[in-house]
Coordinates of C-alpha atoms in Angstrom, one line a residue:
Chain R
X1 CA 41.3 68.9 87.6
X2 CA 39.4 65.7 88.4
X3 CA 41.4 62.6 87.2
X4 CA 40.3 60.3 83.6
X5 CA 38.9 57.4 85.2
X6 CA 40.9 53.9 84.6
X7 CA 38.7 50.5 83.9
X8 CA 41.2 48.4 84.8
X9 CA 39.6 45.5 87.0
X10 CA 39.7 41.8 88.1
X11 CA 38.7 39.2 86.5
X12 CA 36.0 38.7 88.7
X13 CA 35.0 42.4 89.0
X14 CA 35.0 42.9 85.3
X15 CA 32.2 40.0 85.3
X16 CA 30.4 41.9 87.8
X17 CA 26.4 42.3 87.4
X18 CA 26.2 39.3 84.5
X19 CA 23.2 37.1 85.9
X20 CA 21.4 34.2 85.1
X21 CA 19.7 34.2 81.2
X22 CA 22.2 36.7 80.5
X23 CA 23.1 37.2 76.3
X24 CA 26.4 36.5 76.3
X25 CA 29.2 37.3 73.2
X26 CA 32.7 36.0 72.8
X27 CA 34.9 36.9 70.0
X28 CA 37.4 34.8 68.2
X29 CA 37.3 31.8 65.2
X30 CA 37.7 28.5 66.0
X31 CA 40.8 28.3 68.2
X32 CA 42.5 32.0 67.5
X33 CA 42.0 34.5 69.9
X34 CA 39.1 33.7 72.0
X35 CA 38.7 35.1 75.4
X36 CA 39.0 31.8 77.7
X37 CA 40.4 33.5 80.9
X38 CA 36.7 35.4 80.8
X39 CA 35.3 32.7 80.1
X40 CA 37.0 30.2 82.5
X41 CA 35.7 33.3 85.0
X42 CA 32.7 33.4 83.8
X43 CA 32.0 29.0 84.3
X44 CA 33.4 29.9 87.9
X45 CA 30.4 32.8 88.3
X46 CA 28.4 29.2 87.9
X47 CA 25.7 31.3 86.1
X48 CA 22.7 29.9 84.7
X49 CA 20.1 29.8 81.7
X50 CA 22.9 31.7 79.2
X51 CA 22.2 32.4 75.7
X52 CA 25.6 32.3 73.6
X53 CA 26.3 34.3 70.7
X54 CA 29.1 32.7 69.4
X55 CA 31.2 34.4 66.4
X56 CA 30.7 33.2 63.0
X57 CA 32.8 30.0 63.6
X58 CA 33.6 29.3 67.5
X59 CA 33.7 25.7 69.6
X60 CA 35.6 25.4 72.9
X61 CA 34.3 28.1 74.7
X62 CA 30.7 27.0 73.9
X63 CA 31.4 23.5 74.4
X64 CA 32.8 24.2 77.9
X65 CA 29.8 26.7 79.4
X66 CA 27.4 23.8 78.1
X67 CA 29.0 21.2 80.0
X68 CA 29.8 23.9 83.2
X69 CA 25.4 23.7 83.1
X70 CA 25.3 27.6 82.3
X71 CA 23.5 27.4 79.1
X72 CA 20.1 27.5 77.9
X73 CA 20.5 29.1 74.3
X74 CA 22.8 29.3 71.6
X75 CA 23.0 30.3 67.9
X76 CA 24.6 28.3 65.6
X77 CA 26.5 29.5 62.6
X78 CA 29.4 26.5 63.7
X79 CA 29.9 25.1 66.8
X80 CA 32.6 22.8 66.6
X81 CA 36.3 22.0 67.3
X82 CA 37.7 22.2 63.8
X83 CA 40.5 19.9 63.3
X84 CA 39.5 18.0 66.2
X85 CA 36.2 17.4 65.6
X86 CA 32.1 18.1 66.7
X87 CA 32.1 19.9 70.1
X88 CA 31.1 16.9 71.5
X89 CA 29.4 18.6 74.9
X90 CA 27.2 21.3 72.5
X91 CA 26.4 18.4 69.9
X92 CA 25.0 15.7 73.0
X93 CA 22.9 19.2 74.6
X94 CA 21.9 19.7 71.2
X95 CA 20.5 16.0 70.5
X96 CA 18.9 15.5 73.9
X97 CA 17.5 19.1 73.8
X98 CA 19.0 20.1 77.0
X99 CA 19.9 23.4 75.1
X100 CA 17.7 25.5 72.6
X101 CA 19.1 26.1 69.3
X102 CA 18.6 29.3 66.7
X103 CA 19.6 27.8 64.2
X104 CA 21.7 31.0 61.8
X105 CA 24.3 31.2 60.0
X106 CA 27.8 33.4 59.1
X107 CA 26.0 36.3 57.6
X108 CA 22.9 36.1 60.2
X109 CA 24.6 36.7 63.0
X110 CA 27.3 38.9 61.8
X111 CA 24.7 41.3 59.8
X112 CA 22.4 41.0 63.3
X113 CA 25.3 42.5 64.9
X114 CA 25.7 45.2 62.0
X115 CA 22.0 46.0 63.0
X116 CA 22.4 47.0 66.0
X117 CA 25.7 48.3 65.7
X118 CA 24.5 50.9 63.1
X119 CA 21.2 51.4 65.0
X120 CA 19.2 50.0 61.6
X121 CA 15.7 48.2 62.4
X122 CA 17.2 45.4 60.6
X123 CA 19.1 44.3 57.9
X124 CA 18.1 43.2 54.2
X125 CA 20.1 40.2 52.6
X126 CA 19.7 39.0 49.2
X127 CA 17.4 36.0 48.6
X128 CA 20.0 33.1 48.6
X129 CA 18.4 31.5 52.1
X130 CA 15.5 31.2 50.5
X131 CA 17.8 28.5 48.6
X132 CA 18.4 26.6 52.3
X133 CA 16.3 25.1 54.9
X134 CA 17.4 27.8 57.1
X135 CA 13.9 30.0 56.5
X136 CA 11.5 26.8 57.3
X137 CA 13.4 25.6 61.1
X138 CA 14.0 29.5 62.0
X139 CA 11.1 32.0 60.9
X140 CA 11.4 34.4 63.3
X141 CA 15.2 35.1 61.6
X142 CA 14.9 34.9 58.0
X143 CA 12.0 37.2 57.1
X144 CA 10.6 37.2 53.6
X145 CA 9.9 40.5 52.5
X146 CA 9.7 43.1 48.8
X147 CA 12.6 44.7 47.6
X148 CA 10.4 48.6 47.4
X149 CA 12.5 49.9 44.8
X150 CA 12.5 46.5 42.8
X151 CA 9.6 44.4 43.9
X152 CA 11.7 41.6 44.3
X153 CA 11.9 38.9 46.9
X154 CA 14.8 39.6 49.6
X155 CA 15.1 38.8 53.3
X156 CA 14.9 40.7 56.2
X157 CA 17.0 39.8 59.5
X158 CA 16.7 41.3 63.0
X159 CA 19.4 43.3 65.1
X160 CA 21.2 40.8 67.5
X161 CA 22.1 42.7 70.7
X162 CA 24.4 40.9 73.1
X163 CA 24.6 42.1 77.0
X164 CA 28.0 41.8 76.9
X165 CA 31.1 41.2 74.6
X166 CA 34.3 39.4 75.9
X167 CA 37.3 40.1 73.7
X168 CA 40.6 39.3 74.3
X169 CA 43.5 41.2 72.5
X170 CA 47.3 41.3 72.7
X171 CA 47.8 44.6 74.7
X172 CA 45.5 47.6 76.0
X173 CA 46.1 50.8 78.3
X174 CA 43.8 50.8 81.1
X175 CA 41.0 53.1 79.2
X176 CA 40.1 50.1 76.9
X177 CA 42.2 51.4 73.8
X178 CA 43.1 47.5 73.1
X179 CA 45.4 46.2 69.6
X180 CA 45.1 43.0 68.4
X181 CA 48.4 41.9 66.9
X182 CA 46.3 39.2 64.2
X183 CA 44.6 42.0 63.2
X184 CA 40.8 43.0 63.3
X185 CA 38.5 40.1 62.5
X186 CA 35.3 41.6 63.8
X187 CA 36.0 42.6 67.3
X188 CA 34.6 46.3 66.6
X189 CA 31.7 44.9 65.1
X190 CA 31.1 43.1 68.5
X191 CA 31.9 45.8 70.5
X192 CA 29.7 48.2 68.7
X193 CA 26.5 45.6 69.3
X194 CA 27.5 45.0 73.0
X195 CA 25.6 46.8 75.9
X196 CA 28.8 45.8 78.2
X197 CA 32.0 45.3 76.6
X198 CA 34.8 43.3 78.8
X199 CA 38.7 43.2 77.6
X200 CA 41.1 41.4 78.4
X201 CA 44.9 41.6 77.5
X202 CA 48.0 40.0 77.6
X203 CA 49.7 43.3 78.4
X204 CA 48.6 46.4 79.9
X205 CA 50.4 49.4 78.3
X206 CA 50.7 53.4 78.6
X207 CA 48.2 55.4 77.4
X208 CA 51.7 56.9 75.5
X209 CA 52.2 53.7 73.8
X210 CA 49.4 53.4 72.1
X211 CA 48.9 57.0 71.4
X212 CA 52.8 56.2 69.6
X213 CA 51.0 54.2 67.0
X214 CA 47.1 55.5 67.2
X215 CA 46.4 53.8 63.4
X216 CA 47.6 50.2 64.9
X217 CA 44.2 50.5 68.0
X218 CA 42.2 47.6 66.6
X219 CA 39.2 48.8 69.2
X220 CA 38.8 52.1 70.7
X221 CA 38.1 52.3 74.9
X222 CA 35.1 54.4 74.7
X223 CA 33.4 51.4 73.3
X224 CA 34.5 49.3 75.9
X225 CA 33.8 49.2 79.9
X226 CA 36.0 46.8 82.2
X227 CA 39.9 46.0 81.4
X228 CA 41.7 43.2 82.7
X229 CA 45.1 42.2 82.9
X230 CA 45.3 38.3 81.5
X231 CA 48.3 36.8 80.5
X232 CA 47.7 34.0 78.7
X233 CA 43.8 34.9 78.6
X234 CA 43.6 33.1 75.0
X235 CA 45.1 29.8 76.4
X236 CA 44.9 27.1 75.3
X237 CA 43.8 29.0 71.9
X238 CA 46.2 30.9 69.9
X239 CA 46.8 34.9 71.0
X240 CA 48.0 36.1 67.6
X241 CA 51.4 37.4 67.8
X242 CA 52.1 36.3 70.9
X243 CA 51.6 32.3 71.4
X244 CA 49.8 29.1 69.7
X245 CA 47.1 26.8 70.5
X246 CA 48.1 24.4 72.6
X247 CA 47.4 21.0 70.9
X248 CA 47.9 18.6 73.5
X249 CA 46.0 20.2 75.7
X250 CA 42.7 20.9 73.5
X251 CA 43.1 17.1 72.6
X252 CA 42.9 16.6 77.0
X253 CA 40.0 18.7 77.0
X254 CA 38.6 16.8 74.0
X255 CA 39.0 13.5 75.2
X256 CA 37.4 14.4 77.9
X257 CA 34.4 16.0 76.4
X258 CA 33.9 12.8 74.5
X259 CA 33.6 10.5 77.5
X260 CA 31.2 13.1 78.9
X261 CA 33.8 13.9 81.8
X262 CA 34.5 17.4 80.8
X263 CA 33.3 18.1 85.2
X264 CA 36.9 16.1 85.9
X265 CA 39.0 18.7 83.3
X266 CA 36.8 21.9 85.0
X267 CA 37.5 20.6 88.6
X268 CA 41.4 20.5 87.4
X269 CA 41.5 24.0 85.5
X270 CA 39.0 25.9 85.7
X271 CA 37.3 25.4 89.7
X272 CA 40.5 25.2 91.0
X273 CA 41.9 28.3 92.3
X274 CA 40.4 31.9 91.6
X275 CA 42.1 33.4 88.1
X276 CA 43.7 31.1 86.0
X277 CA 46.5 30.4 88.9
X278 CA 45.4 26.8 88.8
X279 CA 45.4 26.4 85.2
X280 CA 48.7 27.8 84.6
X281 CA 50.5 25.7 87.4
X282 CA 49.3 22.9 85.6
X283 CA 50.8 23.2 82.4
X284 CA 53.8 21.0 82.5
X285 CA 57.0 23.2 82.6
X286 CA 58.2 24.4 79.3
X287 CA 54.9 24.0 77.4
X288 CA 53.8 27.5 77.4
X289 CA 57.4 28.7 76.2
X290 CA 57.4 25.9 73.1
X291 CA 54.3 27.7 72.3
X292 CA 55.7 31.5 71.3
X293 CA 55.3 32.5 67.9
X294 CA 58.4 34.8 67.6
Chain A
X1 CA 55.7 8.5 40.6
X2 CA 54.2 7.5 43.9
X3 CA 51.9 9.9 45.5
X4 CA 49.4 10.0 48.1
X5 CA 45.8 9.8 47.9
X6 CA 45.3 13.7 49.7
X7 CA 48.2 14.9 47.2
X8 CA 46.4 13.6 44.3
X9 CA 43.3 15.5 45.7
X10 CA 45.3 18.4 45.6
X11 CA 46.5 18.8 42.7
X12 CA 42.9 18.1 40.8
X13 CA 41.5 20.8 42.5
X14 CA 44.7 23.1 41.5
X15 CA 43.3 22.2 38.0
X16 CA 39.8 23.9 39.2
X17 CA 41.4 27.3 39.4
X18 CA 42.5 29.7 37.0
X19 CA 44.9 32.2 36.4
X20 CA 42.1 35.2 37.1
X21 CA 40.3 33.5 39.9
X22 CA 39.4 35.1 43.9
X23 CA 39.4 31.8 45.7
X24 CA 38.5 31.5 49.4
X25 CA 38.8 28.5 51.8
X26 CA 37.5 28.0 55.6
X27 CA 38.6 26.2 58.2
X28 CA 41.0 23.1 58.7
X29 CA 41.7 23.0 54.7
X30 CA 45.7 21.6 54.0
X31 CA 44.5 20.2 50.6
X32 CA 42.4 23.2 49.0
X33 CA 45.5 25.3 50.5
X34 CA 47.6 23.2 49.1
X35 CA 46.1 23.5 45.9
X36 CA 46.2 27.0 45.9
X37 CA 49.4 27.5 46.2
X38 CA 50.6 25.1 43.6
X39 CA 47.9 27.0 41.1
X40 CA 49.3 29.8 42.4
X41 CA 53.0 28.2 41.6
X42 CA 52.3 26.3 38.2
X43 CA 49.7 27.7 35.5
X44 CA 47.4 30.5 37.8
X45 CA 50.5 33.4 38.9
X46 CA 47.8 35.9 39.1
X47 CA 44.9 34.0 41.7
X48 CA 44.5 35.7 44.5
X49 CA 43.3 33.8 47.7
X50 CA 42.0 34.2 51.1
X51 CA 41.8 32.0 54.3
X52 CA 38.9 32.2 56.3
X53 CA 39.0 32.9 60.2
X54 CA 42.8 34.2 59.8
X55 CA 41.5 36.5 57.1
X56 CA 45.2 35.7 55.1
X57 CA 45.1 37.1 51.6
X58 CA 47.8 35.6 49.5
X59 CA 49.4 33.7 52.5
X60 CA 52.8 31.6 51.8
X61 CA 53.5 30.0 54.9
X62 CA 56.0 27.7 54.9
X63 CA 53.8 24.7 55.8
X64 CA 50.7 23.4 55.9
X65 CA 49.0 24.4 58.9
X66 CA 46.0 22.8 60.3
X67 CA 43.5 25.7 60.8
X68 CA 43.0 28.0 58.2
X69 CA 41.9 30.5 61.0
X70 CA 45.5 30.1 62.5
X71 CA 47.2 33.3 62.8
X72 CA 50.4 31.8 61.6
X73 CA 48.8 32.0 57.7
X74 CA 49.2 35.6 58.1
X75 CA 53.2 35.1 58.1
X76 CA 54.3 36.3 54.2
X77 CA 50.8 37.1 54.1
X78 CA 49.8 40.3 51.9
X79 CA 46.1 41.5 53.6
X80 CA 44.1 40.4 56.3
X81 CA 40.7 40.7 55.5
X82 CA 38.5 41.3 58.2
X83 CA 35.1 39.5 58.4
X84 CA 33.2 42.2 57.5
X85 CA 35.2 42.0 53.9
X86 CA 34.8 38.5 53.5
X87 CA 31.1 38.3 53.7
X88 CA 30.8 41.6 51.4
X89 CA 32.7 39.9 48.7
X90 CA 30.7 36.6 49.5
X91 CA 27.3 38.1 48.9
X92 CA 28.3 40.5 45.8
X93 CA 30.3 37.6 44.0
X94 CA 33.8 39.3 44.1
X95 CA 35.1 35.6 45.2
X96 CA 35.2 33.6 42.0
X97 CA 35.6 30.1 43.7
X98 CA 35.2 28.3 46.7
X99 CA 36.0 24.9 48.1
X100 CA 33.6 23.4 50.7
X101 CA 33.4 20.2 52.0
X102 CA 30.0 18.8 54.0
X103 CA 28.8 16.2 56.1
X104 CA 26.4 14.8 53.5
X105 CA 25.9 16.1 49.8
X106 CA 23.8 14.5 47.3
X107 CA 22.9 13.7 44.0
X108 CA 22.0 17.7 43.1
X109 CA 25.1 19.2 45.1
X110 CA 23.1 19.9 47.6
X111 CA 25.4 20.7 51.1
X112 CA 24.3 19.8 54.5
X113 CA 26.2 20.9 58.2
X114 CA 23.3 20.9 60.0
X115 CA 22.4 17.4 61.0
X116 CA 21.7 13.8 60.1
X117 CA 18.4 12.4 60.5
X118 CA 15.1 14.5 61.0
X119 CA 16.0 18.3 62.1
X120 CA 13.9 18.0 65.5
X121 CA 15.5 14.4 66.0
X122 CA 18.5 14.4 65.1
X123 CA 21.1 11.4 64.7
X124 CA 23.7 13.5 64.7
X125 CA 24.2 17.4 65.0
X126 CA 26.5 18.5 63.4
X127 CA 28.4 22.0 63.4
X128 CA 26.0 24.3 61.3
X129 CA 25.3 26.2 58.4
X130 CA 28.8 28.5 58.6
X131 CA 29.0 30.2 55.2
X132 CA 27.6 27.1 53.1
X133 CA 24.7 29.4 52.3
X134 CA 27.3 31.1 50.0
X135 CA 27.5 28.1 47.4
X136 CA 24.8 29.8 45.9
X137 CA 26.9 33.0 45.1
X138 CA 30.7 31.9 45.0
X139 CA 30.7 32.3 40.7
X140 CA 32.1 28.3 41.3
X141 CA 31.9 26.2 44.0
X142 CA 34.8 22.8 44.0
X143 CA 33.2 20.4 46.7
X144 CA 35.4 18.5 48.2
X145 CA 35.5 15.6 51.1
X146 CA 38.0 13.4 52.2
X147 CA 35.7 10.2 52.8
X148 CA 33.4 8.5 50.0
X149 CA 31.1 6.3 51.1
X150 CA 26.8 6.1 51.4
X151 CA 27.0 7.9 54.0
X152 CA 27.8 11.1 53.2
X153 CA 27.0 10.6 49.3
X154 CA 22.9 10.3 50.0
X155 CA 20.5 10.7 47.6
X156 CA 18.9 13.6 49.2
X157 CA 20.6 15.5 52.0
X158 CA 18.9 15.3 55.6
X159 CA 19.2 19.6 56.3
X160 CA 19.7 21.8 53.1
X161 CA 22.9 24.4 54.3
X162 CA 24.5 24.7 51.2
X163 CA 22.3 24.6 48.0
X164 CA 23.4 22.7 44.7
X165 CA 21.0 22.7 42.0
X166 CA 17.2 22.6 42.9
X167 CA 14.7 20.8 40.7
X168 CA 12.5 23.8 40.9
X169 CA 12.4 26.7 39.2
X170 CA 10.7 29.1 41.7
X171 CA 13.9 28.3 44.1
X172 CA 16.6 28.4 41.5
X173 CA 15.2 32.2 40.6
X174 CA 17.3 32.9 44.1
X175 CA 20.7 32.4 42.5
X176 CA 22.6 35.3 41.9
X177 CA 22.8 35.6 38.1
X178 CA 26.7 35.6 38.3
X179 CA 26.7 32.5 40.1
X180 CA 27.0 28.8 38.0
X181 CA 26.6 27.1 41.8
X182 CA 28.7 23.9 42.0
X183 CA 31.1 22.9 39.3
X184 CA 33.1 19.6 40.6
X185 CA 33.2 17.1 43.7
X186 CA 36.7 15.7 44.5
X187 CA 36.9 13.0 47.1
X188 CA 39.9 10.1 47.5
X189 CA 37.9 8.0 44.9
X190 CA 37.1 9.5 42.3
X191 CA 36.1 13.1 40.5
X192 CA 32.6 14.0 40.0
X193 CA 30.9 17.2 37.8
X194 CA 27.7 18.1 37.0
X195 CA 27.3 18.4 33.6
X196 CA 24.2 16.5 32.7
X197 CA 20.7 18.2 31.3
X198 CA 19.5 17.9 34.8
X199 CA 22.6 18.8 37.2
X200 CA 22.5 15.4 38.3
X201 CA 26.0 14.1 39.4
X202 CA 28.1 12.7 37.2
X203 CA 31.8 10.5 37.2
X204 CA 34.4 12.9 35.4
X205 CA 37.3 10.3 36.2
X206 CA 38.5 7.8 39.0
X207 CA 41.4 7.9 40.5
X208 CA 44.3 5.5 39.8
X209 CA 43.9 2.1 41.7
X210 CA 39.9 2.4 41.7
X211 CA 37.1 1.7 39.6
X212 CA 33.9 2.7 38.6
X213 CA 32.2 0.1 40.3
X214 CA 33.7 0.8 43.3
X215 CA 33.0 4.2 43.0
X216 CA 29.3 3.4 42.5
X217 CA 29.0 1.2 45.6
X218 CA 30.5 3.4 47.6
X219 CA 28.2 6.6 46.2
X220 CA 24.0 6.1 47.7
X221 CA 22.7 7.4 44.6
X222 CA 23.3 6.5 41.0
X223 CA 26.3 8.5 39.3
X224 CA 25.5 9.5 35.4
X225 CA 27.8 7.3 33.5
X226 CA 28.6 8.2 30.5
X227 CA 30.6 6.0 27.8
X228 CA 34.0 5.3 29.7
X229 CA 35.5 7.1 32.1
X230 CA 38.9 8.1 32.3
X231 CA 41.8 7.7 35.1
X232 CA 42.5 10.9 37.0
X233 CA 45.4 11.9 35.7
X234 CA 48.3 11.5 38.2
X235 CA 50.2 14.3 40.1
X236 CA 53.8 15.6 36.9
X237 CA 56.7 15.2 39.1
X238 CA 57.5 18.8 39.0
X239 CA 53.8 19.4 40.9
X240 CA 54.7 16.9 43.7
X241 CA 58.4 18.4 43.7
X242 CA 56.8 22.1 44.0
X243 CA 54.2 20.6 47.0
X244 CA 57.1 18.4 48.6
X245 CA 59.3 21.3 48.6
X246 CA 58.0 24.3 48.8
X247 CA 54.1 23.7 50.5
X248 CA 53.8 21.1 52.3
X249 CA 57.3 20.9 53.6
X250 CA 56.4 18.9 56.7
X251 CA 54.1 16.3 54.6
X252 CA 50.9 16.9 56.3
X253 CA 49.3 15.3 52.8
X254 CA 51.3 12.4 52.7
X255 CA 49.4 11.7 56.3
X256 CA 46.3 12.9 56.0
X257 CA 44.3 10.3 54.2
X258 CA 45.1 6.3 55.2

């Protein structure tokens, strides 16, 4: 009997094959569970001319592949650093034009997503953006067509399609079958969009395990191709369940972005070893403990 | 009783909601939480709530947390709503009221994230549309901000993200018939509604220590007036015991604003 075939990987194996002007998707909202030890992985791959496809609501991870020189493209529902501010690396690209910018929204890109997801030519919204400026910067998006049943006005989106999804979630076996412990927020919906779909976990697990508690899988493996292991792979975001954002450090990396020295925080944290090793040695000791959510 | 300006904020907009409401918030939002929970305490037992990017329905943390989105909200928590719920019940007007603050909003209600200055040139870019698109279809929209000054009250905003009421009748057609679109602006100065013939903005109240002179000068546009304005009437006691004690139990609102 020939054996089920595990996608458990490295970091930089699971990044494998993504090249320059690649259409890149991370999940997360603002600082909870985003995938930064993919991403950090992904700024080391030194990749160029990416188009992002941030969530709904995302900042840091965008802000940093901006400044890391890897983008060329991103759409915007929000890009910024919540509590802490405007991404301050995405909003300079933005005014100096150094990156293009589709302008979207919340229900744009997650309906774009739906699209493709549930194989439909596209998507038909109410009329309410005809109510915004959206329609007039972005044409190509927000499409005015008849309602055929009603003859009334509606809008008409296009499928967004992503080349690959990174995800992060609390624990996964090494087939993909991943849980995330915050509950889902639209990770499926990513995955379901995504030609390539990467995890990463905090904890790899038995197959057993989650076959214990199939109802609690948050995303299925056959929708997903490369697992890796990641402790701390949401870091300095929250990993719900597990840990917190770290807010001292986000205010480093902020500071940093603001004085348009976010090249000194990569050299420290990201460049500096291969994996996170060099990230996590320099957390000052106790920090990541003080940061469990019990 | 002495209270701060961010807890006075609060407990207007707790005023805002009612005892049948759906209420949503997004991200980094202590004082709309805040008011939730004390409607949800005082006069409104029945509201239901939800917090954006955490997805919390009915949360009852034991503080005030920064980010809405934080998984922490989900602690007492009884749902959490997925995205894919929370923009189905944004579109079909199953969420009765929303709070949203902006970067600019003018004399119409009119909501901008995208930018100030000209959209190709911009001054400053600024995080996006999000959901602001949705002003259109919460049933009532509360804007709130925590600055008040020309700047961000401008006569007419630089990028249209979230619409308030247009002076044309071929775009206000696009409002979902279920939707009344913005119904109050609370900042630290004063109160604002739109209840003129024209939906032009008007001064409900001020807030204790201010006046509606200063309020003007600090507004870009001319506020309706009309006969005299009242106070805002100060935070009972019991609301700023019930906040104190049992929301904001680490005084996040008696920080937030200088």
């Amino acid at each position: 009997m020939a054996n089920r075939k595990s996608k458990l990987c490295s970091l930089k194996e699971a990044l494998d094959g993504i090249g320059d002007g690649a259409k890149i998707m991370a999940a997360g909202a603002h600082f909870n569970n985003i995938p930064m030890a993919l991403v950090r992985e992904l700024v080391r791959k030194r990749v160029r001319g990416l188009e992002l496809i941030p969530t709904p609501s995302a900042g840091l991870w965008v802000d940093m592949l901006i400044a890391a020189g890897s983008v060329s493209t991103v759409h915007v529902s929000y890009i910024g650093m919540e509590f802490l501010g405007l991404a301050p690396n995405f909003r300079r690209a933005a005014e100096s034009k150094s990156i293009a910018i589709d302008e979207r929204d919340e229900p744009t890109i997650f309906h774009g997503l739906r699209a493709t997801g549930a194989g439909l030519p596209f998507v038909v919204l109410p009329p309410i953006h005809k109510m915004t400026d959206l329609p007039s910067v972005n044409p190509k998006v927000y499409k005015e067509i008849q309602d055929p049943f009603t003859g009334e006005t509606a809008i008409a989106i296009p499928p967004l399609s992503p080349d690959v999804a990174l995800i992060h979630f609390a624990k996964c076996d090494e087939y993909g079958n991943a849980v995330s412990a915050g509950g889902r927020h639209m990770e499926d919906i990513i995955a379901k969009a995504s030609k390539r779909v990467i995890i990463s976990a905090e904890q790899i697990v038995t197959t057993d395990e989650i076959s214990a508690t199939p109802t609690q899988t948050t995303l299925p493996g056959v929708m997903v191709d490369a697992v890796v292991h990641a402790p701390y792979g949401c870091y300095p975001g929250t990993c719900p369940g597990l840990y917190a954002y770290d807010r001292t450090h986000l205010e480093e990396y902020y500071e940093l972005a603001r004085k348009n020295r976010t090249q000194a925080y990569l050299d420290k944290y990201v460049y500096g070893s291969d994996g996170d090793a060099a990230l996590l040695a320099a957390i000052p000791e106790g920090r990541l403990e003080s940061l469990r959510i019990v | 009783m002495e209270c701060s300006v961010a807890e006075l904020m609060a407990v207007a907009m707790s005023h805002e909601l009612r005892d049948d409401d759906f209420a949503a918030v997004g991200a980094a939002s202590q004082i709309p939480v805040c008011a939730l929970r004390l409607a949800q305490k005082t006069h409104a037992p029945n509201l239901w709530y939800l917090y954006g990017g955490s997805g919390a329905v009915n949360s009852k943390s034991k503080a005030l947390v920064e980010s809405a989105a934080d998984y922490r909200n989900l602690f007492g928590a009884e749902y959490r709503a997925p995205l894919m719920d929370i923009i189905d019940f944004e579109f079909s007007g199953r969420f009765t009221l929303c709070f949203f603050g902006g970067m600019q909003i003018d004399q119409y209600g009119n909501v901008n994230m995208v930018c100030i200055g000209d959209y190709e040139k911009p001054v400053v870019r600024g995080p996006g549309t999000v959901g602001t698109v949705f002003t259109s279809s919460f049933r009532r929209v509360v804007l709130y901000v925590q600055h008040h000054n020309p700047r961000l009250f401008v006569p007419k905003v630089d990028f249209l993200s979230g619409p308030g009421f247009p002076q044309d009748a071929a775009i206000e057609r696009y409002r979902p018939k279920f939707s009344e679109g913005p119904v109050s602006v609370v900042t630290p100065l004063a109160i604002m509604d739109f209840r003129t013939p024209d939906k032009r903005m008007r001064l409900r109240s001020v807030h204790p220590g201010h006046t509606v002179e200063e309020v003007q000068s600090q507004t870009g546009f001319e506020l309706v007036v009309d006969g005299t304005v009242p106070k805002t009437p100060e935070p009972t006691a019991e609301e700023l015991r019930i906040i104190r004690e049992e929301i904001d139990t680490t005084g996040v609102l008696r920080r937030l604003i200088e």
